[in-house]
XYZ file of C-alpha atoms in Angstrom:
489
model
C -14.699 -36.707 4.042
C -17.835 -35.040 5.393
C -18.238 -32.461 2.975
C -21.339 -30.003 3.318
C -24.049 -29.281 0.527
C -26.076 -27.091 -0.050
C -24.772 -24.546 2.248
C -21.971 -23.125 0.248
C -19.762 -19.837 0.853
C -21.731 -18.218 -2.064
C -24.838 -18.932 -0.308
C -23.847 -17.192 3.027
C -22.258 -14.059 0.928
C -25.635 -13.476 -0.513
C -27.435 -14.026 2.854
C -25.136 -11.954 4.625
C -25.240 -8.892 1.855
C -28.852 -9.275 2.253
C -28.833 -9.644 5.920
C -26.269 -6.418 6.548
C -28.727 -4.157 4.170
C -32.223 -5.071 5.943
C -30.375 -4.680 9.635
C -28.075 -2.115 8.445
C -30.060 0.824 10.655
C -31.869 -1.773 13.442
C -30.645 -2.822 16.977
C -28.858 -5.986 15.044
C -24.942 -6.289 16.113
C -22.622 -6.938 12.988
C -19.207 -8.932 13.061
C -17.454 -7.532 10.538
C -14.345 -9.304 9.410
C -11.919 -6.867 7.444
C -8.715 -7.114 5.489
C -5.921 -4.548 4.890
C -6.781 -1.883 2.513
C -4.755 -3.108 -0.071
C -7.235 -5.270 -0.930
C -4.812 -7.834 -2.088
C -6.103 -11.756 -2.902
C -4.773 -12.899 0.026
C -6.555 -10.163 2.021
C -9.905 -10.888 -0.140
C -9.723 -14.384 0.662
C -8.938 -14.474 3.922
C -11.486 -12.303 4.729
C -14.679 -14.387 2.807
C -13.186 -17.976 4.157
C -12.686 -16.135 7.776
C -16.286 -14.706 7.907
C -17.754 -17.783 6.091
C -16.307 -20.016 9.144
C -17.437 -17.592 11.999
C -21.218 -17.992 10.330
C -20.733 -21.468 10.122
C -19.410 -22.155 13.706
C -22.125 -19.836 15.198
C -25.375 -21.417 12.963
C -23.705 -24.925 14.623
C -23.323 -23.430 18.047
C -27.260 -22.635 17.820
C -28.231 -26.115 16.154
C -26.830 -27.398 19.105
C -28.253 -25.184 21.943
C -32.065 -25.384 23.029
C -32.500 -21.326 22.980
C -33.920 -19.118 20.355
C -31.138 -18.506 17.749
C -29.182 -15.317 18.439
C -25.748 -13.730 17.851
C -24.254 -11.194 15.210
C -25.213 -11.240 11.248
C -21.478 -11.893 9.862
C -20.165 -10.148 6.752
C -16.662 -9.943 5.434
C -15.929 -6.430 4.388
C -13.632 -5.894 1.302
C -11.520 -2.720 2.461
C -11.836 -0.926 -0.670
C -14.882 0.997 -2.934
C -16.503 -1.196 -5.033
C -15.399 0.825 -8.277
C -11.728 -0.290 -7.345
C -12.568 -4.275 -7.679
C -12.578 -4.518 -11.234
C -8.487 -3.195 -11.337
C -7.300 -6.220 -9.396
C -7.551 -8.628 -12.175
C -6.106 -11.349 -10.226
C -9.046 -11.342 -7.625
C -11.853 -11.151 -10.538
C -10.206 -14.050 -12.029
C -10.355 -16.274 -8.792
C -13.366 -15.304 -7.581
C -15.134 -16.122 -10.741
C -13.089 -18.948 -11.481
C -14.935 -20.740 -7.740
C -18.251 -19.332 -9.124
C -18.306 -16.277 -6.081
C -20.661 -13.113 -7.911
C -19.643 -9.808 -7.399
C -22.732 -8.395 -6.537
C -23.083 -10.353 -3.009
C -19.696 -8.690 -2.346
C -19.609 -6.004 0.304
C -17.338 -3.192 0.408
C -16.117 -0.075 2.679
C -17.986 2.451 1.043
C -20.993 0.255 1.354
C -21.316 0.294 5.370
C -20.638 3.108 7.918
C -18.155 1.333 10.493
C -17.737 4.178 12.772
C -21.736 4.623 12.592
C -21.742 0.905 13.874
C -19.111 1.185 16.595
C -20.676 4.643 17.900
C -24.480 2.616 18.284
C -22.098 -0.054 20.049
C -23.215 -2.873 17.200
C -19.778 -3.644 15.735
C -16.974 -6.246 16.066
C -14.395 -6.557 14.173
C -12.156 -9.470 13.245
C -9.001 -8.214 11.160
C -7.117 -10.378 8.963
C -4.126 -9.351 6.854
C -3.241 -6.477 9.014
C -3.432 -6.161 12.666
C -3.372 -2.674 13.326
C -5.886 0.052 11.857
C -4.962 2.736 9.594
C -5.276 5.980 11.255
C -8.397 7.153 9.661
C -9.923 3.897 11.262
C -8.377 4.429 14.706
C -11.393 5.326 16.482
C -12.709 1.699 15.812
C -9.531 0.263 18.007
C -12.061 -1.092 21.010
C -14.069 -2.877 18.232
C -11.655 -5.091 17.532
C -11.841 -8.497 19.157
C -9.159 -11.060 16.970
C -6.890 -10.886 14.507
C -4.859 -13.398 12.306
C -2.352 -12.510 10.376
C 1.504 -13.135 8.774
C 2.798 -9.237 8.966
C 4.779 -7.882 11.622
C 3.192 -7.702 14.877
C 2.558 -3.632 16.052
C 0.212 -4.845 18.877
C -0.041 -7.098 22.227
C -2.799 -9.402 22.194
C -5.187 -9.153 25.607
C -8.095 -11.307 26.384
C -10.618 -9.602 24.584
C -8.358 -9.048 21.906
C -6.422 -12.250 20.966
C -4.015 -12.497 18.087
C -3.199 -15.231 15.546
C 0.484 -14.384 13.798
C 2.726 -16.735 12.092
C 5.401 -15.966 9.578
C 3.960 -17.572 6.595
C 3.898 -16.689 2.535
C -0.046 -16.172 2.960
C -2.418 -15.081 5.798
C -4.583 -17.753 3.780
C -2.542 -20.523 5.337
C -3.616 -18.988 9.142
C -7.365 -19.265 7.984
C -7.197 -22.695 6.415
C -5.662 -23.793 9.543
C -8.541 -22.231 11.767
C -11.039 -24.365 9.483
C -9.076 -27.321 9.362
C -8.824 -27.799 13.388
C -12.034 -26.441 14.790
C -14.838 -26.881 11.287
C -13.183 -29.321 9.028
C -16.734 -30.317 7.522
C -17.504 -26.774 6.303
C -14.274 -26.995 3.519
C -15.530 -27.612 0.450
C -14.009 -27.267 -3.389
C -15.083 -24.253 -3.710
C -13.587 -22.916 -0.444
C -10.846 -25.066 -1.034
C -10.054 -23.427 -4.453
C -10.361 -20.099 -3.266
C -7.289 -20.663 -0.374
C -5.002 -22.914 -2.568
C -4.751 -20.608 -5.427
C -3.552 -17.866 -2.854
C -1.121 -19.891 -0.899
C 0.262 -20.968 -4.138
C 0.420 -17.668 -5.780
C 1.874 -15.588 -2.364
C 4.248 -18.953 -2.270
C 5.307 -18.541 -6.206
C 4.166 -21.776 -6.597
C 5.462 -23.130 -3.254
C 9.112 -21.556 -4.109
C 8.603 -19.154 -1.430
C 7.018 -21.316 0.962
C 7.467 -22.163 4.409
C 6.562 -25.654 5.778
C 3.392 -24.661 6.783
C 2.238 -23.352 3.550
C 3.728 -26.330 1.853
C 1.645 -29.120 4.593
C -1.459 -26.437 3.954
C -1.075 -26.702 -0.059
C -0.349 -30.410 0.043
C -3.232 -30.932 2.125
C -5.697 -29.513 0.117
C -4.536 -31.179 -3.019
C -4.916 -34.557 -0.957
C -8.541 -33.846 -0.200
C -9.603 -32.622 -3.608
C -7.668 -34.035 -6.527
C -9.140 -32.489 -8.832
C -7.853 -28.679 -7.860
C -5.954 -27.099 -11.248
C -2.327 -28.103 -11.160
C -0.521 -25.539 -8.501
C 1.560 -24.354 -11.613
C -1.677 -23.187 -14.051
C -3.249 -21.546 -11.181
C -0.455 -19.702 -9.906
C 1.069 -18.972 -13.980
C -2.729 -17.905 -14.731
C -2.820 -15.330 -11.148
C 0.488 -14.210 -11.405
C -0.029 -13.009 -15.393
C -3.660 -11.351 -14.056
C -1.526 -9.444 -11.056
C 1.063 -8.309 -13.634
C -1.587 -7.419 -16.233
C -1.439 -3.723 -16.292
C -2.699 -2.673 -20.152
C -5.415 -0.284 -20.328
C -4.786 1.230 -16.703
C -4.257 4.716 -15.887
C -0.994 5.846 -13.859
C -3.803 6.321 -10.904
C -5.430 2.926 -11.697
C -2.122 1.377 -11.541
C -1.314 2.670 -7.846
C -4.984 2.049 -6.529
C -4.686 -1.423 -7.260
C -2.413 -2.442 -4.560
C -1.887 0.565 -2.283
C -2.066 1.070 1.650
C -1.933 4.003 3.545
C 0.515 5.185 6.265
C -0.455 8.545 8.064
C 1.510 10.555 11.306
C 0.489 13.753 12.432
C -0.638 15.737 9.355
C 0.956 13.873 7.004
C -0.288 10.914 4.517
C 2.321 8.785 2.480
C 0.456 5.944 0.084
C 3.003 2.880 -0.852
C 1.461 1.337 -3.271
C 2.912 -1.907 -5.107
C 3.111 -1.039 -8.765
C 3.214 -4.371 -11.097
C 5.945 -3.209 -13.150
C 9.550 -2.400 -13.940
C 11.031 0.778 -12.869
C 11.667 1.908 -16.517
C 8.262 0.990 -17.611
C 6.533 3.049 -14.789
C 9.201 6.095 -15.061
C 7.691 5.842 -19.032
C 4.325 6.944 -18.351
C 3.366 9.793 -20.007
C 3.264 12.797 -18.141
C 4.101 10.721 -14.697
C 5.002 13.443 -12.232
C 1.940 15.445 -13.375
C 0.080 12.083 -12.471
C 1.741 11.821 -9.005
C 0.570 15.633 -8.154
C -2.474 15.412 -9.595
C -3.136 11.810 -7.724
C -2.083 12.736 -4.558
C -4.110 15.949 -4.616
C -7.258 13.880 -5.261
C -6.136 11.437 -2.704
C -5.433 14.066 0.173
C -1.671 12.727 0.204
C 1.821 14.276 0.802
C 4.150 11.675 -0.777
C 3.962 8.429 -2.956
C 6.458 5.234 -2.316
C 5.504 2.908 -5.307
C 7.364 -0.569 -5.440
C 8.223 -1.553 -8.878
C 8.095 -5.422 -8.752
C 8.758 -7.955 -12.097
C 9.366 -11.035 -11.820
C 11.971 -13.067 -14.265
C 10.791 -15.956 -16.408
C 13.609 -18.431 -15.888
C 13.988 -18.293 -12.008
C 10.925 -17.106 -10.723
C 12.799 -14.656 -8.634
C 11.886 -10.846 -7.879
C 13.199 -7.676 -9.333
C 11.685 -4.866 -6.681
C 12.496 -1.113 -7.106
C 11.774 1.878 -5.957
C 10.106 5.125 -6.801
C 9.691 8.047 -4.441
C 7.797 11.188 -4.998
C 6.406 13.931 -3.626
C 5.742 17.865 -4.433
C 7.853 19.204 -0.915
C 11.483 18.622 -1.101
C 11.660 17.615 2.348
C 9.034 15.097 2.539
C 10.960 12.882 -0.826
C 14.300 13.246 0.925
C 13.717 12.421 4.355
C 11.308 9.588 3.086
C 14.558 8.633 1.013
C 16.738 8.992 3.950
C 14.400 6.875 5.741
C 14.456 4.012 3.445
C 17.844 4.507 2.762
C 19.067 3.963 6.374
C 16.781 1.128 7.488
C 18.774 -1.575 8.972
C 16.071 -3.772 10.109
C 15.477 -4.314 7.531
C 18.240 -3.202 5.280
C 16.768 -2.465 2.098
C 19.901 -2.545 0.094
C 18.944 0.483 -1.473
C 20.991 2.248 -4.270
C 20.388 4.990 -6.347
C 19.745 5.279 -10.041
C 18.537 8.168 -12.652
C 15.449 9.383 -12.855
C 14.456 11.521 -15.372
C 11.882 14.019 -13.482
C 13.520 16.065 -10.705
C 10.175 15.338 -8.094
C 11.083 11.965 -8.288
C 13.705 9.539 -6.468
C 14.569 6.388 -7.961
C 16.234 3.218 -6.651
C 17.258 -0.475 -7.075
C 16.462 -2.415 -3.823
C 19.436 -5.236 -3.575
C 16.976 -7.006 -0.740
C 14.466 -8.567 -2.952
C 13.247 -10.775 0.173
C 12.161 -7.329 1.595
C 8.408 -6.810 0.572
C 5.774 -4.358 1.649
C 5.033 -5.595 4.900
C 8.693 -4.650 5.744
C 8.334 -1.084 4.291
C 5.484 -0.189 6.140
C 6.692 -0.240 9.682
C 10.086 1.897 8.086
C 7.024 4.350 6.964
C 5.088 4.552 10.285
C 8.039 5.064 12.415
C 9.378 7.876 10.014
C 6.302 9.603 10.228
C 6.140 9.415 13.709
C 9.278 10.724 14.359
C 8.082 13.518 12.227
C 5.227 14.470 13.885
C 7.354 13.681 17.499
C 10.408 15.844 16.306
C 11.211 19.431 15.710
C 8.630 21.622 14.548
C 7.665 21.612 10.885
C 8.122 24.876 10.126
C 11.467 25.016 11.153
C 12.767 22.248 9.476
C 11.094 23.776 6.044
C 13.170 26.901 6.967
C 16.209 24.766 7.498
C 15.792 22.924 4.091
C 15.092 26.688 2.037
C 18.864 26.913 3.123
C 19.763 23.337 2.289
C 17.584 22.956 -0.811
C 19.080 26.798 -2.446
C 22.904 24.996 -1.893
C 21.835 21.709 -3.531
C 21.188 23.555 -6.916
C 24.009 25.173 -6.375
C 26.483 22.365 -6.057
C 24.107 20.263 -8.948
C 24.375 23.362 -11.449
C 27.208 25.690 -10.796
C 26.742 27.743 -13.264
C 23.691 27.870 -13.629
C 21.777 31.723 -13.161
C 19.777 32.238 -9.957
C 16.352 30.695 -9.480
C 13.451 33.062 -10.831
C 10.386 33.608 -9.261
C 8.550 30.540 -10.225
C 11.444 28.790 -8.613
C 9.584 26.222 -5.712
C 8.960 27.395 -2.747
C 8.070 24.909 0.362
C 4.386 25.319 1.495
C 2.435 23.037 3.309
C 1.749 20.112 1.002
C -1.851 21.037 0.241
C -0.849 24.400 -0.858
C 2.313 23.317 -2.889
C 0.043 21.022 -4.471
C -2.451 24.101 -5.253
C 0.507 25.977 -6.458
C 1.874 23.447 -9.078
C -1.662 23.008 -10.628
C -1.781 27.012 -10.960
C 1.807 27.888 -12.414
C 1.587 23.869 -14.035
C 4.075 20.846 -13.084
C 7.575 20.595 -14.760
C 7.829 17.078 -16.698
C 11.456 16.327 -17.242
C 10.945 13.614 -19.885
C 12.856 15.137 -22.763
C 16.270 16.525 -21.846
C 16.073 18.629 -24.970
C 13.133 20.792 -23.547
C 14.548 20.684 -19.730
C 18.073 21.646 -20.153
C 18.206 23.405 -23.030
C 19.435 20.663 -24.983
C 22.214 20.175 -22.919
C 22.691 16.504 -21.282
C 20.537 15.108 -18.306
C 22.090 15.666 -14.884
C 21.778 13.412 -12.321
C 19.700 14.844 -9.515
C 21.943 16.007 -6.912
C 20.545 13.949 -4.211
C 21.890 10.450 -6.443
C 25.158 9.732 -5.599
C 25.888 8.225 -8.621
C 28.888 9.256 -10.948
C 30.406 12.534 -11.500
C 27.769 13.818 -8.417
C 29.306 16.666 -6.881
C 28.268 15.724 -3.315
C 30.437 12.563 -4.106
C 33.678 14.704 -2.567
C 31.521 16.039 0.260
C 31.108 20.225 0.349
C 31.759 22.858 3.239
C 28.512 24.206 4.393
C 29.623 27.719 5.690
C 31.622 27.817 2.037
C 28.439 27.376 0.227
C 26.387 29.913 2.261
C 29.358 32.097 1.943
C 29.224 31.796 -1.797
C 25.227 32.094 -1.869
C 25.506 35.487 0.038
C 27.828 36.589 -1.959
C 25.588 35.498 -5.385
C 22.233 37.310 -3.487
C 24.591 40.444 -2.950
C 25.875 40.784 -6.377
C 22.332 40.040 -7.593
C 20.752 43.265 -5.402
C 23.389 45.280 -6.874
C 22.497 44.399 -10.429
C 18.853 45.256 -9.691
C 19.976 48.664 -8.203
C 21.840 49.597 -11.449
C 19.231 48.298 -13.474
């Protein structure tokens, strides 16, 4: 095995960091190779060992040639600020565990990509992901390959091609690309970096497909003396699920992507926990308005995902919330409806009234499935009628829901909510204060928790279906009877 020294991927991160800063404002180009903005391992990974091989090739490609050495500086880009690292415990633990120091890490709020692509410097290779989040679109003709294991969203071309295979870990791709075009450059410590993510994404090669199981097998071959694929992967997995000491906000940074349409931002985020356990933080629907208010966002989709000690096999959930009563149940109905993929979805209690909950039947459907579900919601929202009118539509709707979910219960008062656009209903609830619905002693009086009317779970009116015109009928007749109170009072 030709095995290089002295030229390891720790090396080139520091040389690159250092390279990026002193060209940073210069005439230099920069190949930037990026991951998704989860930030995930597999995206961390992929993106060092994809970068570090793209140096490597290039330095040999100028060894080799009698011209002055020339080319772009290349430097992997982790898609997230630098204060969010130290939440994904999982990633510190690897990192440090193949002696990689945080400090020649560079991040997204370190470099200005669009300042790049606009002095016509940057070139992007994206791994993980293969389309841009909208707030990145602009940097679309910067792109020149990408490998990755998600659904494909885009053709490749020939300045554009694309790598995608259905595999447990993009990892796999990029060990593949070393292995068949720079075998010499894999050492242990690249070598430990992309087995312990092909054997954690795998669950220990439970998950696998044939290719991740040849990759895995491989590496194991050529360096014996990697941990046993069931440490490393017990010893990840614990660090992923390792949520003590995290806020409600530090527990959906961790492993959260954006999806955006028109005006309108949704976060999914994957949420290491059960459902109960997350529904049980304190104060959580205050949390969810104040978070997405910080984070400019108009709904939250958090996975809930445990795993089981005996069979190693996924428990995933669902939580869905947002401030506007249309966004949480269209989103629902969205998610709800999918048939490709079906998410099996099925509704269960929740105990604040901003919040849907479910239990997702499809375990085998993950986060790359959701997200396409997400995009092509919100483009049909920003394609189909206008906004406005179907805010009008749901005042009507919304008014008859309470009415079917508490019969006899006395007209909404003032403080009653109203749908705004999102960044005013979020301004709202912080002035007159979010509702938590934790105790059904203080929200009902003392009287029992009802389901919210959207679950159809038991004893839910909607379960026998209702007349429309009947219900509009019966709410004109409650407005009239109301005005004539006020008159005689």
């Amino acid at each position: 095995m030709n095995t290089v020294t002295g030229d390891r991927m720790d090396v080139f991160l520091l040389q690159s960091s250092s390279a990026l800063k002193t060209h940073l404002h210069g005439n230099q180009r920069i190949h930037v190779v990026l991951g998704s903005e989860s930030c995930d391992l597999d995206s961390v990974v992929s993106s060092l060992a994809m970068a570090y091989f793209l140096y490597r090739v290039s330095l040999h490609r100028h060894e080799t040639s009698s011209g002055p050495p020339s080319g772009p500086i290349v430097v992997p880009v982790l898609n997230i600020p630098r204060s969010q690292l130290h939440l994904r415990f999982d990633v510190v633990l690897l990192l440090r565990e193949a002696g990689i120091a945080m400090e020649t890490l560079v991040f997204r709020d370190e470099v200005d990509l669009a300042r790049l692509h606009g002095d016509r410097r940057l070139a992007l290779t994206l791994v993980d992901h293969n389309m841009l989040s909208s707030s990145d679109s602009i940097l679309h003709r910067a792109v020149v390959e990408i490998l990755d294991h998600h659904q494909l969203e885009r053709t490749a071309s020939y300045s554009c091609p694309v790598t995608m295979e259905t595999v447990a870990s993009c990892a796999t791709l990029v060990t593949g690309r070393i292995l068949s075009r720079a075998p010499e450059i894999l050492d242990r410590q690249l070598a430990l970096l992309l087995y312990g993510v092909i054997v954690v994404d795998s669950v220990n090669l439970s998950k696998a497909t044939v290719k991740d199981s040849q990759t895995v097998r491989l590496l194991q071959t050529r360096f014996p003396d990697l941990p046993p694929g069931g440490a490393l992967h017990s010893a990840l997995k614990n660090a992923r699920f390792n949520t003590s000491g995290l806020s409600t906000e530090q527990i959906l940074l961790r492993d959260m992507e954006t999806v955006t349409g028109g005006d309108l931002r949704v976060a999914l985020s994957i949420v290491y926990m059960g459902l109960d356990s997350f529904l049980l933080q304190r104060k959580l629907q205050q949390q969810l308005c104040d978070f997405c208010c910080k984070y400019r966002l108009d709904a939250v989709v958090a996975m809930t995902t445990t795993i089981t000690d005996q069979s190693e096999e996924f428990i995933r959930q669902l939580a869905v919330y947002s401030a506007n009563p249309l966004y949480r149940q269209q989103i629902s109905h969205a998610l709800c409806s999918s048939q490709s993929p079906a998410l099996c979805l099925s509704p269960v209690s929740s105990p604040y009234k901003d919040i849907l909950a479910y239990q997702q039947d499809s375990v085998s459907t993950t986060r790359m499935h959701l997200l396409p579900i997400l995009k092509h919601f919100l483009t049909q929202m920003h394609c189909g009628p206008d906004i406005e009118d179907q805010r009008e539509e749901l005042d009507d709707q919304s008014m008859m829901m309470m009415m079917v979910s508490e019969p006899t219960a006395e007209p909404a008062d003032d403080h009653s909510p109203h749908l705004y656009s999102i960044s005013q209903y979020h301004r709202r609830r912080l002035q007159l204060g979010t509702e938590d619905y934790g105790s059904p002693e203080e929200d009902y009086g003392g009287r029992a928790m009802r389901p919210p009317p959207n679950s159809l779970v038991e004893g839910c009116p909607l379960e026998d279906g209702f007349s429309q015109e009947a219900l509009l009928e019966k709410f004109s007749c409650m407005r009239e009877r109301k005005d004539m109170e006020n008159t005689h009072i």
